Amino acid sequence: MMIFAITGTPGTGKTSVCKALGLEFMDLNKVIEEKGFYSGVDNERGCFIADLDKLNEYVKEEKEGGNLLLVIESHLSHFLNPDVAIVLRANPFLLAHRLKQKGFSTQKINENVEAEVLDVILVEAVEVCEIVYEVDTSGKSIEEVAFMVREVIDAETEDKSRRRKALRDRYKPGSVDWTRHLTGTMRKPRDFTRLTPED
């Protein structure tokens, strides 16, 4: 069985894309909550502190279940020994807008958008995963991104070495760059909730 991790900063479209894939997937955030795989609650951020050891054991058991492929989804999924990590990215303005719509606090929006600008999840994925794809979701519909992700999954699971190489080149880590959004952050913290499309 192959494990595919769909990861990325909150708001990049992971859950929506997974629902549009036409494949069963494991929402790790639900698993963490429902199975009690957490060591506490981060009251400041309003989220559980995941117990990655328990979560990893659970995913490992699912892998041994015998299905041909397992898609796991969460901003933590790249830490669970996937065969392939697909990191979804989003323009900081778009991300801030999405997180605002989800009701995130200004602090939480700024933290997440800053993490996106600084490639935090991409860097983590590259450090711990052997195969990493980076997919920019900006300006694309959920269906378009799901098609791209499904194309990657199909190429990696089937004997399509030429197609696989082309996709690995197209979605090579480092192909997305949001550093222009860092202007001025060394002088003072930036409020990403005030970004405009021109920023």
Backbone as ProteinMPNN parsed JSONL, in Angstrom:
{"seq_chain_A": "MMIFAITGTPGTGKTSVCKALGLEFMDLNKVIEEKGFYSGVDNERGCFIADLDKLNEYVKEEKEGGNLLLVIESHLSHFLNPDVAIVLRANPFLLAHRLKQKGFSTQKINENVEAEVLDVILVEAVEVCEIVYEVDTSGKSIEEVAFMVREVIDAETEDKSRRRKALRDRYKPGSVDWTRHLTGTMRKPRDFTRLTPED", "coords_chain_A": {"N_chain_A": [[0.833, -1.199, 0.0], [0.426, 2.245, -0.75], [0.985, 5.365, 0.82], [-0.404, 8.522, 0.604], [0.131, 11.791, 1.457], [-1.789, 14.582, 1.881], [-1.049, 17.736, 2.347], [-0.443, 20.976, 3.887], [-0.635, 24.51, 4.624], [-3.237, 25.539, 6.892], [-6.275, 26.302, 5.25], [-5.484, 26.117, 2.619], [-6.92, 24.401, 1.077], [-7.096, 21.625, 1.468], [-9.004, 19.684, 2.57], [-11.31, 20.164, 0.988], [-10.319, 19.588, -1.571], [-9.615, 16.886, -1.254], [-12.156, 15.771, -0.876], [-13.122, 16.077, -3.423], [-11.655, 14.332, -4.925], [-12.575, 11.782, -5.5], [-11.812, 9.565, -4.17], [-11.448, 7.515, -1.248], [-10.55, 9.035, 1.83], [-8.535, 9.856, 4.709], [-9.328, 11.992, 7.216], [-7.272, 13.477, 9.212], [-7.476, 15.332, 11.292], [-10.044, 14.938, 12.261], [-9.757, 12.309, 13.14], [-7.881, 12.67, 15.194], [-9.424, 14.129, 17.036], [-11.74, 12.462, 17.433], [-10.668, 9.958, 18.231], [-9.209, 10.672, 20.36], [-6.502, 11.291, 20.172], [-4.588, 13.162, 21.335], [-2.547, 15.283, 23.368], [-3.233, 17.388, 24.859], [-4.769, 20.681, 25.003], [-4.368, 23.53, 23.022], [-5.079, 26.43, 24.128], [-4.68, 29.066, 23.369], [-4.481, 28.985, 20.591], [-6.706, 27.592, 20.005], [-6.92, 24.78, 19.446], [-6.269, 21.19, 19.283], [-3.437, 19.538, 20.78], [-1.687, 17.487, 18.991], [-1.061, 13.985, 19.376], [1.43, 12.643, 17.958], [2.683, 10.162, 17.913], [0.691, 8.246, 18.614], [-1.075, 8.772, 16.537], [0.482, 8.125, 14.329], [0.815, 5.389, 14.743], [-1.81, 4.53, 14.399], [-2.276, 5.17, 11.687], [-0.379, 3.514, 10.578], [-1.435, 0.991, 11.198], [-3.724, 1.107, 9.604], [-2.512, 1.139, 7.132], [-1.52, -1.42, 7.011], [-3.793, -2.738, 6.55], [-4.328, -3.549, 3.969], [-5.396, -2.23, 1.66], [-4.883, -0.716, -1.591], [-4.109, 1.911, -1.709], [-3.721, 4.735, 0.466], [-5.028, 7.76, 1.367], [-4.145, 10.461, 3.26], [-5.076, 13.32, 5.142], [-4.153, 16.453, 6.323], [-2.583, 19.22, 8.015], [-0.547, 18.088, 9.322], [0.026, 15.704, 8.154], [2.298, 15.04, 6.647], [4.173, 14.261, 8.465], [3.794, 11.61, 9.02], [5.118, 9.434, 7.843], [4.561, 9.172, 4.954], [4.457, 7.778, 1.609], [4.415, 9.532, -0.464], [4.272, 13.046, -0.435], [2.021, 15.65, -0.921], [2.053, 18.952, -1.191], [-0.109, 21.509, -0.712], [-0.414, 24.823, -1.827], [-1.111, 28.365, -1.365], [-1.796, 31.647, -2.508], [-0.867, 34.335, -0.398], [-2.739, 36.481, 0.044], [-5.155, 35.348, -0.803], [-5.255, 33.19, 0.955], [-5.428, 34.5, 3.476], [-7.939, 35.658, 3.146], [-9.582, 33.364, 2.919], [-9.201, 32.218, 5.466], [-10.233, 34.202, 7.077], [-12.914, 33.994, 6.367], [-13.421, 31.545, 7.514], [-13.53, 32.228, 10.106], [-11.263, 32.594, 11.667], [-9.094, 34.027, 14.145], [-7.446, 37.266, 14.1], [-4.775, 37.027, 14.923], [-4.317, 34.27, 14.531], [-4.747, 34.064, 11.8], [-2.654, 35.683, 10.826], [-0.42, 34.216, 11.772], [-0.69, 31.783, 10.346], [-0.629, 32.663, 7.668], [1.876, 33.827, 7.565], [3.42, 31.545, 7.99], [2.855, 30.249, 5.602], [3.986, 32.017, 3.723], [6.646, 31.762, 4.428], [7.201, 29.174, 3.691], [6.913, 27.049, 5.52], [5.58, 24.485, 5.943], [6.19, 23.201, 3.545], [9.009, 23.051, 3.703], [9.273, 21.426, 5.983], [8.08, 19.074, 4.971], [9.843, 18.404, 2.869], [12.086, 17.845, 4.353], [11.377, 15.511, 5.766], [10.157, 13.687, 4.035], [10.521, 11.501, 1.233], [9.557, 11.807, -1.397], [8.182, 14.647, -2.75], [5.647, 16.806, -3.799], [4.737, 20.035, -4.968], [1.987, 22.036, -5.102], [0.382, 24.739, -6.475], [-2.532, 26.255, -5.552], [-3.778, 28.602, -6.122], [-6.099, 30.675, -7.788], [-7.372, 28.582, -9.001], [-10.012, 26.211, -9.48], [-11.623, 24.001, -7.106], [-12.074, 21.566, -8.312], [-10.215, 21.611, -10.421], [-7.767, 21.565, -9.007], [-8.074, 19.149, -7.672], [-8.026, 17.435, -9.858], [-5.357, 17.749, -10.667], [-4.015, 16.738, -8.411], [-5.024, 14.122, -8.382], [-3.944, 13.221, -10.764], [-1.236, 13.11, -10.086], [-1.32, 11.133, -8.067], [-2.228, 8.919, -9.57], [-0.102, 8.649, -11.41], [1.989, 8.01, -9.684], [1.167, 5.603, -8.558], [0.718, 3.872, -10.627], [2.328, 2.212, -13.39], [3.874, 4.426, -14.76], [6.338, 5.756, -15.643], [7.497, 7.805, -17.265], [5.503, 9.778, -17.3], [5.355, 10.239, -14.567], [7.881, 11.352, -14.027], [7.685, 13.739, -15.502], [5.636, 15.028, -14.075], [6.793, 15.225, -11.552], [8.811, 17.023, -12.128], [7.282, 19.245, -12.927], [5.875, 19.92, -10.594], [7.834, 20.455, -8.74], [9.404, 20.863, -5.558], [9.845, 24.158, -4.322], [9.005, 25.619, -6.403], [7.058, 27.489, -5.964], [6.849, 30.806, -4.832], [6.508, 33.072, -2.358], [7.866, 35.23, -1.319], [7.886, 37.957, -1.874], [5.902, 39.021, -0.384], [6.969, 39.484, 2.042], [8.023, 41.99, 2.407], [9.003, 44.589, 4.43], [8.539, 43.217, 6.797], [10.666, 42.818, 8.489], [10.972, 45.157, 9.815], [8.581, 45.658, 11.228], [5.862, 43.731, 12.624], [3.7, 42.195, 10.274], [0.33, 42.724, 9.36], [-1.463, 40.423, 7.991], [-4.13, 40.221, 7.457], [-4.898, 42.5, 6.318], [-4.049, 42.512, 3.744], [-4.073, 43.275, 0.262], [-5.127, 42.39, -3.097], [-3.152, 43.446, -4.749], [-0.886, 43.448, -3.207]], "CA_chain_A": [[0.0, 0.0, 0.0], [1.109, 3.542, -0.746], [0.321, 6.437, 1.571], [-0.271, 9.862, 0.052], [-0.208, 12.839, 2.415], [-2.207, 15.881, 1.331], [-0.696, 18.624, 3.447], [-0.377, 22.393, 3.54], [-1.113, 25.455, 5.632], [-4.701, 25.622, 6.966], [-6.886, 27.222, 4.287], [-4.999, 25.906, 1.244], [-7.922, 23.621, 0.34], [-6.832, 20.188, 1.599], [-10.22, 18.882, 2.753], [-12.16, 20.327, -0.2], [-9.694, 18.861, -2.683], [-9.751, 15.447, -0.977], [-13.552, 15.394, -1.125], [-13.349, 16.094, -4.88], [-10.748, 13.372, -5.587], [-13.231, 10.54, -5.877], [-11.136, 8.503, -3.434], [-11.605, 7.59, 0.199], [-9.4, 9.656, 2.475], [-8.592, 9.936, 6.162], [-9.2, 13.341, 7.76], [-6.526, 13.249, 10.45], [-7.963, 16.212, 12.357], [-11.199, 14.24, 12.84], [-9.221, 11.148, 13.857], [-7.273, 13.187, 16.428], [-10.501, 14.497, 17.967], [-12.632, 11.335, 17.745], [-9.94, 8.877, 18.902], [-8.516, 11.222, 21.524], [-5.061, 11.252, 19.939], [-3.995, 14.458, 21.648], [-1.977, 15.333, 24.718], [-3.753, 18.576, 25.524], [-5.423, 21.681, 24.156], [-3.703, 24.83, 22.932], [-6.182, 27.387, 24.276], [-4.36, 30.294, 22.638], [-4.763, 28.774, 19.168], [-7.994, 26.928, 19.876], [-6.768, 23.498, 18.753], [-5.673, 20.099, 20.045], [-2.014, 19.252, 20.606], [-1.753, 16.117, 18.488], [-0.117, 12.962, 19.8], [1.864, 12.095, 16.669], [3.014, 8.738, 18.063], [-0.561, 7.498, 18.519], [-1.602, 8.974, 15.187], [1.343, 7.357, 13.429], [0.481, 3.97, 14.954], [-3.133, 4.324, 13.802], [-2.096, 5.176, 10.226], [0.394, 2.308, 10.273], [-2.397, -0.115, 11.233], [-4.563, 1.239, 8.409], [-1.672, 0.764, 5.991], [-1.409, -2.88, 7.01], [-5.124, -3.266, 6.244], [-4.307, -4.218, 2.678], [-5.839, -1.452, 0.504], [-3.783, -0.352, -2.488], [-3.615, 3.252, -1.423], [-4.338, 5.447, 1.578], [-4.841, 9.213, 1.301], [-4.324, 11.089, 4.569], [-5.169, 14.771, 4.94], [-3.984, 17.329, 7.491], [-1.335, 19.98, 7.977], [0.443, 17.245, 10.009], [0.101, 14.4, 7.489], [3.645, 14.754, 6.124], [4.986, 13.697, 9.552], [3.364, 10.239, 9.292], [5.821, 8.499, 6.956], [3.896, 8.865, 3.683], [5.328, 7.488, 0.461], [4.407, 10.762, -1.263], [3.607, 14.2, 0.177], [1.58, 16.679, -1.864], [1.887, 20.174, -0.399], [-0.938, 22.513, -1.374], [0.0, 26.197, -1.519], [-2.082, 29.388, -1.759], [-1.375, 33.043, -2.433], [-1.152, 34.85, 0.95], [-3.978, 37.268, 0.069], [-6.242, 34.387, -0.9], [-5.249, 32.423, 2.2], [-5.965, 35.367, 4.528], [-9.377, 35.793, 2.87], [-10.223, 32.09, 3.271], [-9.154, 32.029, 6.921], [-11.194, 35.171, 7.617], [-14.241, 33.404, 6.163], [-13.549, 30.425, 8.459], [-13.689, 32.788, 11.44], [-9.999, 32.597, 12.418], [-8.729, 35.308, 14.75], [-6.393, 37.986, 13.377], [-3.489, 36.426, 15.289], [-4.211, 32.955, 13.897], [-4.603, 34.308, 10.356], [-1.293, 36.164, 10.589], [0.51, 33.106, 11.996], [-0.801, 30.829, 9.25], [-0.183, 33.268, 6.41], [3.326, 33.959, 7.67], [3.961, 30.198, 7.775], [2.745, 29.974, 4.158], [4.981, 32.851, 3.038], [7.98, 31.248, 4.756], [7.312, 27.781, 3.217], [7.146, 26.194, 6.691], [5.153, 23.095, 5.739], [6.978, 22.649, 2.438], [10.35, 22.724, 4.214], [9.11, 20.244, 6.831], [7.815, 17.913, 4.112], [11.083, 18.063, 2.155], [13.019, 17.281, 5.338], [10.983, 14.193, 6.287], [9.575, 12.815, 3.004], [11.403, 11.246, 0.089], [8.945, 12.345, -2.623], [7.328, 15.789, -2.409], [5.101, 17.635, -4.87], [4.233, 21.333, -4.502], [0.908, 22.414, -6.019], [-0.202, 26.059, -6.213], [-3.988, 26.194, -5.739], [-4.275, 29.959, -6.363], [-6.762, 30.928, -9.057], [-7.88, 27.331, -9.578], [-11.184, 25.662, -8.799], [-11.374, 22.773, -6.342], [-12.036, 20.462, -9.28], [-8.935, 21.681, -11.14], [-6.701, 21.117, -8.108], [-8.303, 17.715, -7.456], [-7.543, 16.757, -11.073], [-3.893, 17.765, -10.607], [-3.607, 15.813, -7.349], [-5.355, 12.766, -8.834], [-2.951, 12.91, -11.796], [-0.023, 12.734, -9.355], [-1.579, 9.847, -7.418], [-2.266, 7.891, -10.621], [1.247, 8.466, -11.969], [2.842, 7.381, -8.677], [0.706, 4.252, -8.233], [0.73, 3.032, -11.821], [3.643, 2.14, -14.041], [3.929, 5.525, -15.735], [7.58, 6.422, -15.242], [7.703, 9.05, -18.023], [4.519, 10.744, -16.789], [5.76, 10.531, -13.196], [9.031, 12.27, -14.098], [7.185, 15.036, -15.968], [4.885, 15.649, -12.982], [7.747, 15.595, -10.489], [9.479, 18.244, -12.6], [6.307, 20.339, -12.953], [5.493, 20.282, -9.228], [9.054, 20.34, -7.931], [9.448, 21.773, -4.404], [10.58, 25.397, -4.574], [8.449, 26.283, -7.582], [6.175, 28.568, -5.508], [7.63, 31.775, -4.058], [5.697, 34.188, -1.851], [8.725, 36.111, -0.517], [7.603, 39.386, -2.095], [4.96, 39.435, 0.66], [7.718, 39.727, 3.271], [8.491, 43.369, 2.44], [8.692, 45.365, 5.626], [8.305, 42.425, 8.009], [11.807, 42.899, 9.399], [10.83, 46.382, 10.604], [7.44, 45.532, 12.137], [5.004, 42.599, 12.257], [2.744, 42.538, 9.229], [-1.024, 42.239, 9.538], [-1.831, 39.837, 6.711], [-5.566, 40.35, 7.228], [-5.102, 43.737, 5.573], [-3.49, 42.382, 2.403], [-4.935, 43.481, -0.902], [-4.607, 41.583, -4.203], [-1.947, 44.061, -5.33], [0.25, 43.196, -2.324]], "C_chain_A": [[0.866, 1.247, 0.0], [0.285, 4.541, 0.055], [0.646, 7.767, 0.903], [-0.738, 10.863, 1.095], [-0.579, 14.1, 1.656], [-2.039, 16.867, 2.479], [-0.628, 20.068, 2.958], [-0.898, 23.234, 4.693], [-2.639, 25.398, 5.704], [-5.242, 26.672, 5.998], [-6.424, 27.026, 2.854], [-5.92, 24.988, 0.438], [-7.807, 22.113, 0.466], [-8.107, 19.347, 1.653], [-11.114, 18.961, 1.525], [-11.619, 19.537, -1.381], [-9.847, 17.357, -2.475], [-11.17, 14.968, -1.24], [-13.849, 15.299, -2.622], [-12.514, 15.054, -5.632], [-11.458, 12.139, -6.126], [-12.571, 9.333, -5.236], [-11.477, 8.63, -1.957], [-10.363, 8.246, 0.781], [-9.633, 9.726, 3.977], [-8.33, 11.374, 6.594], [-8.554, 13.198, 9.137], [-6.987, 14.138, 11.6], [-9.177, 15.594, 13.05], [-10.731, 13.049, 13.665], [-8.64, 11.585, 15.205], [-8.347, 13.469, 17.466], [-11.311, 13.277, 18.408], [-11.94, 10.214, 18.523], [-9.196, 9.358, 20.154], [-7.002, 11.182, 21.406], [-4.444, 12.637, 20.137], [-3.554, 14.462, 23.103], [-2.469, 16.536, 25.513], [-4.416, 19.498, 24.523], [-4.613, 22.962, 24.202], [-4.811, 25.881, 22.947], [-5.945, 28.664, 23.484], [-4.723, 30.167, 21.163], [-6.093, 28.065, 18.93], [-7.919, 25.612, 19.129], [-6.153, 22.457, 19.689], [-4.173, 20.024, 19.782], [-1.926, 17.773, 20.257], [-0.677, 15.231, 19.098], [0.305, 12.222, 18.532], [2.231, 10.614, 16.752], [1.765, 7.873, 17.917], [-1.15, 7.586, 17.111], [-0.823, 8.149, 14.173], [1.035, 5.864, 13.526], [-0.851, 3.628, 14.289], [-3.026, 4.247, 12.275], [-1.347, 3.927, 9.783], [-0.514, 1.074, 10.243], [-3.301, -0.096, 10.008], [-3.797, 0.793, 7.163], [-1.585, -0.749, 5.869], [-2.741, -3.549, 6.699], [-5.25, -3.874, 4.872], [-4.82, -3.434, 1.485], [-4.632, -1.026, -0.325], [-3.22, 1.025, -2.184], [-4.4, 3.894, -0.297], [-3.994, 6.921, 1.431], [-5.125, 9.765, 2.695], [-4.229, 12.605, 4.4], [-5.071, 15.507, 6.257], [-2.701, 18.123, 7.293], [-0.22, 19.231, 8.715], [0.752, 15.966, 9.235], [1.49, 14.042, 6.964], [4.569, 14.169, 7.195], [4.729, 12.2, 9.778], [3.901, 9.225, 8.283], [5.074, 8.169, 5.659], [4.922, 8.5, 2.612], [5.488, 8.738, -0.398], [3.684, 11.844, -0.476], [3.264, 15.198, -0.915], [1.24, 17.91, -1.034], [1.078, 21.18, -1.205], [-0.525, 23.896, -0.89], [-1.101, 27.169, -1.952], [-1.485, 30.769, -1.573], [-1.769, 33.613, -1.064], [-2.429, 35.677, 1.055], [-5.182, 36.334, 0.08], [-6.375, 33.593, 0.401], [-5.85, 33.236, 3.343], [-7.481, 35.506, 4.373], [-10.125, 34.526, 3.289], [-10.286, 31.901, 4.787], [-10.092, 33.005, 7.642], [-12.603, 34.591, 7.53], [-14.486, 32.239, 7.119], [-13.687, 30.918, 9.896], [-12.433, 32.76, 12.298], [-9.754, 33.985, 13.001], [-7.626, 35.965, 13.918], [-5.026, 37.366, 13.659], [-3.274, 35.104, 14.556], [-4.049, 33.094, 12.376], [-3.166, 34.719, 10.057], [-0.25, 35.054, 10.758], [0.512, 32.14, 10.811], [-0.308, 31.401, 7.927], [1.327, 33.459, 6.422], [4.009, 32.609, 7.439], [3.926, 29.836, 6.292], [3.809, 30.751, 3.386], [6.392, 32.285, 3.23], [8.179, 29.777, 4.378], [7.472, 26.77, 4.345], [6.784, 24.738, 6.422], [5.915, 22.447, 4.592], [8.354, 22.214, 2.928], [10.284, 21.485, 5.107], [8.943, 18.99, 5.99], [9.075, 17.455, 3.387], [12.085, 17.402, 3.099], [12.67, 15.845, 5.732], [10.442, 13.215, 5.24], [10.518, 12.68, 1.809], [10.877, 11.877, -1.194], [7.957, 13.431, -2.234], [6.928, 16.526, -3.686], [4.595, 18.933, -4.238], [3.226, 21.848, -5.531], [0.31, 23.753, -5.59], [-1.696, 26.009, -6.546], [-4.582, 27.544, -6.146], [-4.914, 30.077, -7.742], [-7.304, 29.681, -9.737], [-9.101, 26.876, -8.793], [-10.771, 24.413, -8.02], [-11.223, 21.6, -7.301], [-10.72, 20.437, -10.049], [-7.792, 21.158, -10.278], [-6.838, 19.617, -7.851], [-7.814, 16.917, -8.658], [-6.019, 16.658, -11.05], [-3.38, 16.746, -9.59], [-3.865, 14.369, -7.774], [-4.368, 12.299, -9.91], [-1.647, 12.437, -11.151], [-0.188, 11.354, -8.725], [-1.553, 8.716, -8.446], [-0.882, 7.597, -11.168], [2.162, 7.744, -10.987], [2.439, 5.935, -8.381], [0.728, 3.31, -9.43], [2.114, 3.08, -12.455], [3.725, 3.17, -15.158], [5.177, 6.359, -15.457], [7.814, 7.742, -15.979], [6.765, 10.151, -17.504], [4.908, 11.189, -15.376], [6.902, 11.543, -13.181], [8.576, 13.668, -14.511], [6.446, 15.77, -14.847], [5.798, 16.058, -11.836], [8.508, 16.856, -10.874], [8.533, 19.441, -12.514], [5.986, 20.843, -11.548], [6.656, 20.132, -8.258], [9.019, 21.317, -6.757], [10.341, 22.99, -4.686], [10.03, 26.17, -5.754], [7.518, 27.442, -7.22], [6.978, 29.501, -4.614], [6.751, 32.96, -3.66], [6.557, 35.246, -1.156], [8.479, 37.596, -0.757], [6.629, 39.923, -1.041], [5.651, 39.704, 1.997], [8.168, 41.169, 3.42], [8.042, 44.069, 3.708], [8.544, 44.552, 6.898], [9.485, 42.468, 8.962], [11.693, 44.135, 10.293], [9.696, 46.281, 11.626], [6.598, 44.337, 11.695], [3.97, 43.038, 11.231], [1.378, 41.943, 9.54], [-1.525, 41.736, 8.193], [-3.329, 39.928, 6.432], [-5.876, 41.603, 6.431], [-4.508, 43.696, 4.171], [-4.53, 42.69, 1.349], [-4.362, 42.665, -2.044], [-3.333, 42.132, -4.805], [-0.709, 43.809, -4.485], [0.999, 41.951, -2.738]], "O_chain_A": [[1.903, 1.301, 0.661], [-0.944, 4.562, -0.021], [1.809, 8.097, 0.669], [-1.874, 10.792, 1.565], [0.22, 14.625, 0.881], [-2.788, 16.837, 3.456], [-0.742, 20.338, 1.762], [-1.524, 22.721, 5.621], [-3.285, 25.225, 4.67], [-4.732, 27.791, 5.934], [-6.921, 27.702, 1.953], [-5.716, 24.817, -0.764], [-8.369, 21.387, -0.354], [-8.27, 18.408, 0.873], [-11.624, 17.94, 1.065], [-12.377, 18.893, -2.106], [-10.173, 16.631, -3.415], [-11.366, 13.875, -1.77], [-14.72, 14.537, -3.04], [-12.654, 14.912, -6.847], [-11.002, 11.522, -7.089], [-12.745, 8.206, -5.7], [-11.76, 9.726, -1.472], [-9.255, 8.04, 0.287], [-10.767, 9.663, 4.453], [-7.246, 11.911, 6.367], [-9.22, 12.84, 10.108], [-6.897, 13.74, 12.761], [-9.329, 15.705, 14.266], [-11.242, 12.804, 14.758], [-8.882, 10.946, 16.229], [-8.208, 13.1, 18.632], [-11.543, 13.076, 19.6], [-12.559, 9.587, 19.383], [-8.631, 8.561, 20.903], [-6.297, 11.054, 22.407], [-3.854, 13.205, 19.218], [-4.102, 13.752, 23.947], [-2.158, 16.681, 26.695], [-4.603, 19.151, 23.357], [-4.22, 23.427, 25.272], [-5.407, 26.184, 21.913], [-6.89, 29.276, 22.985], [-5.211, 31.118, 20.553], [-6.55, 27.952, 17.792], [-8.757, 25.341, 18.268], [-5.597, 22.789, 20.736], [-3.698, 20.395, 18.709], [-2.073, 16.912, 21.124], [0.458, 15.658, 19.309], [-0.371, 11.295, 18.088], [2.103, 9.89, 15.765], [1.774, 6.884, 17.184], [-1.654, 6.602, 16.57], [-1.404, 7.549, 13.268], [0.998, 5.162, 12.515], [-0.997, 2.563, 13.688], [-3.615, 3.366, 11.65], [-1.648, 3.353, 8.736], [-0.378, 0.218, 9.369], [-3.61, -1.143, 9.438], [-4.353, 0.16, 6.265], [-1.578, -1.295, 4.765], [-2.818, -4.773, 6.595], [-6.179, -4.641, 4.62], [-4.697, -3.924, 0.363], [-3.506, -0.982, 0.171], [-2.031, 1.286, -2.368], [-5.59, 3.633, -0.124], [-2.821, 7.291, 1.376], [-6.209, 9.563, 3.243], [-3.416, 13.109, 3.625], [-5.814, 15.223, 7.197], [-1.84, 17.743, 6.5], [0.924, 19.686, 8.731], [1.651, 15.218, 9.62], [1.821, 12.862, 6.849], [5.631, 13.639, 6.871], [5.372, 11.587, 10.631], [3.21, 8.273, 7.919], [4.965, 6.996, 5.301], [6.094, 8.865, 2.701], [6.545, 8.977, -0.982], [2.615, 11.602, 0.085], [4.111, 15.55, -1.735], [0.271, 17.916, -0.275], [1.523, 21.647, -2.253], [-0.312, 24.112, 0.304], [-1.925, 26.838, -2.805], [-0.764, 31.028, -0.609], [-2.894, 33.396, -0.615], [-3.136, 35.584, 2.058], [-6.109, 36.506, 0.871], [-7.483, 33.357, 0.883], [-6.684, 32.73, 4.094], [-8.215, 35.476, 5.361], [-11.171, 34.6, 3.934], [-11.309, 31.474, 5.322], [-10.669, 32.677, 8.679], [-13.385, 34.678, 8.476], [-15.628, 31.973, 7.493], [-13.933, 30.124, 10.804], [-12.515, 32.886, 13.519], [-10.159, 34.992, 12.42], [-6.954, 35.3, 13.13], [-4.214, 37.2, 12.749], [-2.193, 34.845, 14.026], [-3.308, 32.336, 11.75], [-2.533, 34.178, 9.151], [0.696, 34.965, 9.974], [1.57, 31.73, 10.332], [0.354, 30.708, 7.154], [1.985, 33.273, 5.398], [5.044, 32.534, 6.778], [4.846, 29.198, 5.781], [4.458, 30.201, 2.496], [7.219, 32.323, 2.319], [9.211, 29.192, 4.707], [8.105, 25.732, 4.151], [7.602, 23.847, 6.653], [6.25, 21.265, 4.663], [8.812, 21.12, 2.598], [11.131, 20.597, 5.006], [9.576, 17.967, 6.251], [9.345, 16.258, 3.301], [12.837, 16.513, 2.699], [13.566, 15.045, 6.002], [10.285, 12.03, 5.534], [11.213, 13.624, 1.434], [11.648, 12.418, -1.987], [7.013, 13.184, -1.485], [7.766, 16.826, -4.537], [4.089, 18.932, -3.115], [3.573, 22.069, -6.692], [-0.205, 23.884, -4.48], [-2.075, 25.75, -7.689], [-5.764, 27.621, -6.48], [-4.344, 29.636, -8.74], [-7.656, 29.716, -10.916], [-9.21, 27.125, -7.592], [-9.703, 23.846, -8.252], [-10.352, 20.748, -7.124], [-10.169, 19.367, -10.303], [-6.947, 20.399, -10.753], [-5.84, 18.897, -7.816], [-7.247, 15.837, -8.494], [-5.454, 15.613, -11.374], [-2.444, 15.993, -9.86], [-3.027, 13.495, -7.554], [-4.004, 11.124, -9.958], [-1.03, 11.478, -11.616], [0.698, 10.506, -8.836], [-0.93, 7.679, -8.218], [-0.522, 6.437, -11.37], [3.015, 6.956, -11.397], [3.283, 5.128, -7.992], [0.753, 2.09, -9.264], [2.955, 3.9, -12.086], [3.654, 2.835, -16.341], [5.081, 7.527, -15.081], [8.284, 8.704, -15.373], [7.176, 11.293, -17.299], [4.802, 12.367, -15.036], [6.88, 12.491, -12.396], [9.023, 14.664, -13.942], [6.602, 16.979, -14.682], [5.604, 17.107, -11.221], [8.816, 17.675, -10.008], [8.931, 20.522, -12.08], [5.841, 22.047, -11.333], [6.478, 19.734, -7.107], [8.646, 22.477, -6.933], [11.443, 22.859, -5.218], [10.523, 27.251, -6.078], [7.219, 28.284, -8.067], [7.706, 29.043, -3.734], [6.31, 33.741, -4.504], [6.007, 36.096, -0.456], [8.835, 38.417, 0.088], [6.541, 41.132, -0.831], [5.006, 40.101, 2.967], [8.66, 41.538, 4.486], [6.851, 44.131, 4.016], [8.433, 45.127, 7.981], [9.318, 42.178, 10.147], [12.246, 44.164, 11.392], [9.828, 46.756, 12.753], [6.617, 43.968, 10.521], [3.429, 44.14, 11.321], [1.282, 40.783, 9.94], [-1.962, 42.522, 7.353], [-3.757, 39.734, 5.295], [-6.987, 41.761, 5.923], [-4.463, 44.716, 3.483], [-5.715, 42.403, 1.519], [-3.197, 42.273, -1.973], [-2.515, 41.371, -5.321], [0.409, 43.938, -4.983], [1.989, 41.586, -2.103]]}, "name": "protein", "num_of_chains": 1, "seq": "MMIFAITGTPGTGKTSVCKALGLEFMDLNKVIEEKGFYSGVDNERGCFIADLDKLNEYVKEEKEGGNLLLVIESHLSHFLNPDVAIVLRANPFLLAHRLKQKGFSTQKINENVEAEVLDVILVEAVEVCEIVYEVDTSGKSIEEVAFMVREVIDAETEDKSRRRKALRDRYKPGSVDWTRHLTGTMRKPRDFTRLTPED"}
